[in-house]
PDB file of C-alpha atoms in Angstrom:
ATOM      1  CA  MET A   1      32.012 -12.777  25.397  1.00  0.00           C
ATOM      2  CA  LYS A   2      30.036 -10.788  27.205  1.00  0.00           C
ATOM      3  CA  LEU A   3      30.556  -7.103  25.722  1.00  0.00           C
ATOM      4  CA  ILE A   4      29.339  -8.873  22.678  1.00  0.00           C
ATOM      5  CA  ARG A   5      26.467 -10.705  24.011  1.00  0.00           C
ATOM      6  CA  HIS A   6      25.614  -7.571  25.200  1.00  0.00           C
ATOM      7  CA  CYS A   7      25.756  -5.574  22.123  1.00  0.00           C
ATOM      8  CA  LEU A   8      23.190  -7.502  20.675  1.00  0.00           C
ATOM      9  CA  LEU A   9      20.567  -7.192  23.338  1.00  0.00           C
ATOM     10  CA  LEU A  10      21.153  -3.353  22.732  1.00  0.00           C
ATOM     11  CA  CYS A  11      21.166  -3.564  18.850  1.00  0.00           C
ATOM     12  CA  LEU A  12      17.916  -6.317  19.125  1.00  0.00           C
ATOM     13  CA  PRO A  13      15.370  -3.565  18.980  1.00  0.00           C
ATOM     14  CA  PHE A  14      16.917  -1.159  16.460  1.00  0.00           C
ATOM     15  CA  ILE A  15      17.261  -4.152  13.890  1.00  0.00           C
ATOM     16  CA  TYR A  16      13.451  -4.760  14.354  1.00  0.00           C
ATOM     17  CA  LEU A  17      12.910  -1.270  13.481  1.00  0.00           C
ATOM     18  CA  ALA A  18      14.713  -1.128  10.658  1.00  0.00           C
ATOM     19  CA  CYS A  19      13.246  -3.930   9.077  1.00  0.00           C
ATOM     20  CA  SER A  20       9.546  -2.998   9.791  1.00  0.00           C
ATOM     21  CA  THR A  21       7.270  -1.816   7.127  1.00  0.00           C
ATOM     22  CA  PRO A  22       6.348   1.679   7.204  1.00  0.00           C
ATOM     23  CA  PRO A  23       2.283   2.149   7.310  1.00  0.00           C
ATOM     24  CA  SER A  24       1.305   2.438   3.494  1.00  0.00           C
ATOM     25  CA  LYS A  25      -0.969   5.836   2.875  1.00  0.00           C
ATOM     26  CA  PHE A  26      -3.175   3.786   0.564  1.00  0.00           C
ATOM     27  CA  GLY A  27      -5.380   0.497   1.268  1.00  0.00           C
ATOM     28  CA  VAL A  28      -5.492  -2.050  -1.729  1.00  0.00           C
ATOM     29  CA  TYR A  29      -7.544  -4.743  -2.427  1.00  0.00           C
ATOM     30  CA  GLN A  30      -8.742  -6.890  -4.946  1.00  0.00           C
ATOM     31  CA  GLN A  31     -12.583  -7.803  -5.670  1.00  0.00           C
ATOM     32  CA  SER A  32     -14.212 -10.551  -6.506  1.00  0.00           C
ATOM     33  CA  ASP A  33     -14.597  -9.786 -10.182  1.00  0.00           C
ATOM     34  CA  GLY A  34     -11.100  -9.550 -10.463  1.00  0.00           C
ATOM     35  CA  ALA A  35     -10.841  -5.734 -10.188  1.00  0.00           C
ATOM     36  CA  ILE A  36      -8.564  -3.811  -8.149  1.00  0.00           C
ATOM     37  CA  GLY A  37      -9.489  -1.325  -5.650  1.00  0.00           C
ATOM     38  CA  VAL A  38      -7.749   1.615  -4.482  1.00  0.00           C
ATOM     39  CA  HIS A  39      -8.046   3.670  -0.970  1.00  0.00           C
ATOM     40  CA  THR A  40      -6.683   7.019  -1.060  1.00  0.00           C
ATOM     41  CA  PRO A  41      -6.483   9.740   1.350  1.00  0.00           C
ATOM     42  CA  LYS A  42      -7.299  13.678   0.610  1.00  0.00           C
ATOM     43  CA  ASP A  43      -3.614  14.627  -0.759  1.00  0.00           C
ATOM     44  CA  VAL A  44      -3.255  11.715  -3.486  1.00  0.00           C
ATOM     45  CA  LYS A  45      -3.524  12.313  -7.240  1.00  0.00           C
ATOM     46  CA  GLU A  46      -5.514   9.738  -9.311  1.00  0.00           C
ATOM     47  CA  ASN A  47      -2.489   9.020 -11.362  1.00  0.00           C
ATOM     48  CA  GLU A  48      -0.678   7.921  -7.767  1.00  0.00           C
ATOM     49  CA  ALA A  49      -3.707   5.783  -7.235  1.00  0.00           C
ATOM     50  CA  GLN A  50      -3.031   4.136 -10.531  1.00  0.00           C
ATOM     51  CA  GLU A  51       0.311   3.497  -9.886  1.00  0.00           C
ATOM     52  CA  VAL A  52      -0.510   1.600  -7.052  1.00  0.00           C
ATOM     53  CA  ALA A  53      -3.205  -0.517  -9.021  1.00  0.00           C
ATOM     54  CA  LEU A  54      -0.792  -1.012 -12.008  1.00  0.00           C
ATOM     55  CA  ALA A  55       1.980  -2.226  -9.251  1.00  0.00           C
ATOM     56  CA  GLU A  56      -0.792  -4.813  -7.993  1.00  0.00           C
ATOM     57  CA  CYS A  57      -2.211  -6.116 -11.179  1.00  0.00           C
ATOM     58  CA  GLN A  58       1.451  -6.389 -12.578  1.00  0.00           C
ATOM     59  CA  LYS A  59       1.972  -9.026  -9.507  1.00  0.00           C
ATOM     60  CA  LEU A  60      -1.136 -10.668 -11.300  1.00  0.00           C
ATOM     61  CA  GLY A  61       0.473 -10.863 -14.838  1.00  0.00           C
ATOM     62  CA  LYS A  62      -1.390  -8.150 -16.281  1.00  0.00           C
ATOM     63  CA  ARG A  63       0.299  -5.224 -18.168  1.00  0.00           C
ATOM     64  CA  THR A  64      -2.119  -1.915 -17.978  1.00  0.00           C
ATOM     65  CA  VAL A  65      -5.006  -1.074 -15.651  1.00  0.00           C
ATOM     66  CA  THR A  66      -8.104   1.249 -17.292  1.00  0.00           C
ATOM     67  CA  ILE A  67     -10.078   3.070 -14.492  1.00  0.00           C
ATOM     68  CA  THR A  68     -13.704   2.202 -14.427  1.00  0.00           C
ATOM     69  CA  GLU A  69     -14.892   4.155 -10.948  1.00  0.00           C
ATOM     70  CA  SER A  70     -14.162   6.831  -8.294  1.00  0.00           C
ATOM     71  CA  ARG A  71     -15.853   7.888  -5.379  1.00  0.00           C
ATOM     72  CA  LYS A  72     -16.554   9.553  -2.069  1.00  0.00           C
ATOM     73  CA  THR A  73     -16.181   7.299   0.667  1.00  0.00           C
ATOM     74  CA  VAL A  74     -17.455   8.213   4.392  1.00  0.00           C
ATOM     75  CA  ASN A  75     -13.779   6.881   5.674  1.00  0.00           C
ATOM     76  CA  ASP A  76     -11.923   9.438   7.529  1.00  0.00           C
ATOM     77  CA  ARG A  77      -8.121   7.796   6.816  1.00  0.00           C
ATOM     78  CA  PHE A  78      -9.080   6.903   3.144  1.00  0.00           C
ATOM     79  CA  PRO A  79     -11.982   9.423   1.885  1.00  0.00           C
ATOM     80  CA  PHE A  80     -11.542   8.593  -1.766  1.00  0.00           C
ATOM     81  CA  THR A  81     -11.911   4.813  -3.524  1.00  0.00           C
ATOM     82  CA  TYR A  82     -11.021   4.242  -7.605  1.00  0.00           C
ATOM     83  CA  ILE A  83     -11.438   0.712  -8.878  1.00  0.00           C
ATOM     84  CA  TYR A  84      -9.281  -0.072 -11.751  1.00  0.00           C
ATOM     85  CA  ILE A  85      -9.480  -3.088 -14.016  1.00  0.00           C
ATOM     86  CA  CYS A  86      -6.472  -4.950 -15.460  1.00  0.00           C
ATOM     87  CA  ARG A  87      -5.317  -6.044 -18.463  1.00  0.00           C
TER      88      ARG A  87
END
């Protein structure tokens, strides 16, 4: 019984680490007008950002996305922003 308790106590931190969500390389947000914004790092291509926006739109029950704007930002972590409209 004591052995099982010790094993559980030793394994508990590893279980928490295994279940944690890895940090995302995208920053996704929904604007007040319903558009989806995707902040990306330098090494991400526009089609990767579009896939992330599409996944977010599908959560809202929409099937496609259309890019409306892309711009550089002053943020070091996310230097590019893409804006999409869900359809």
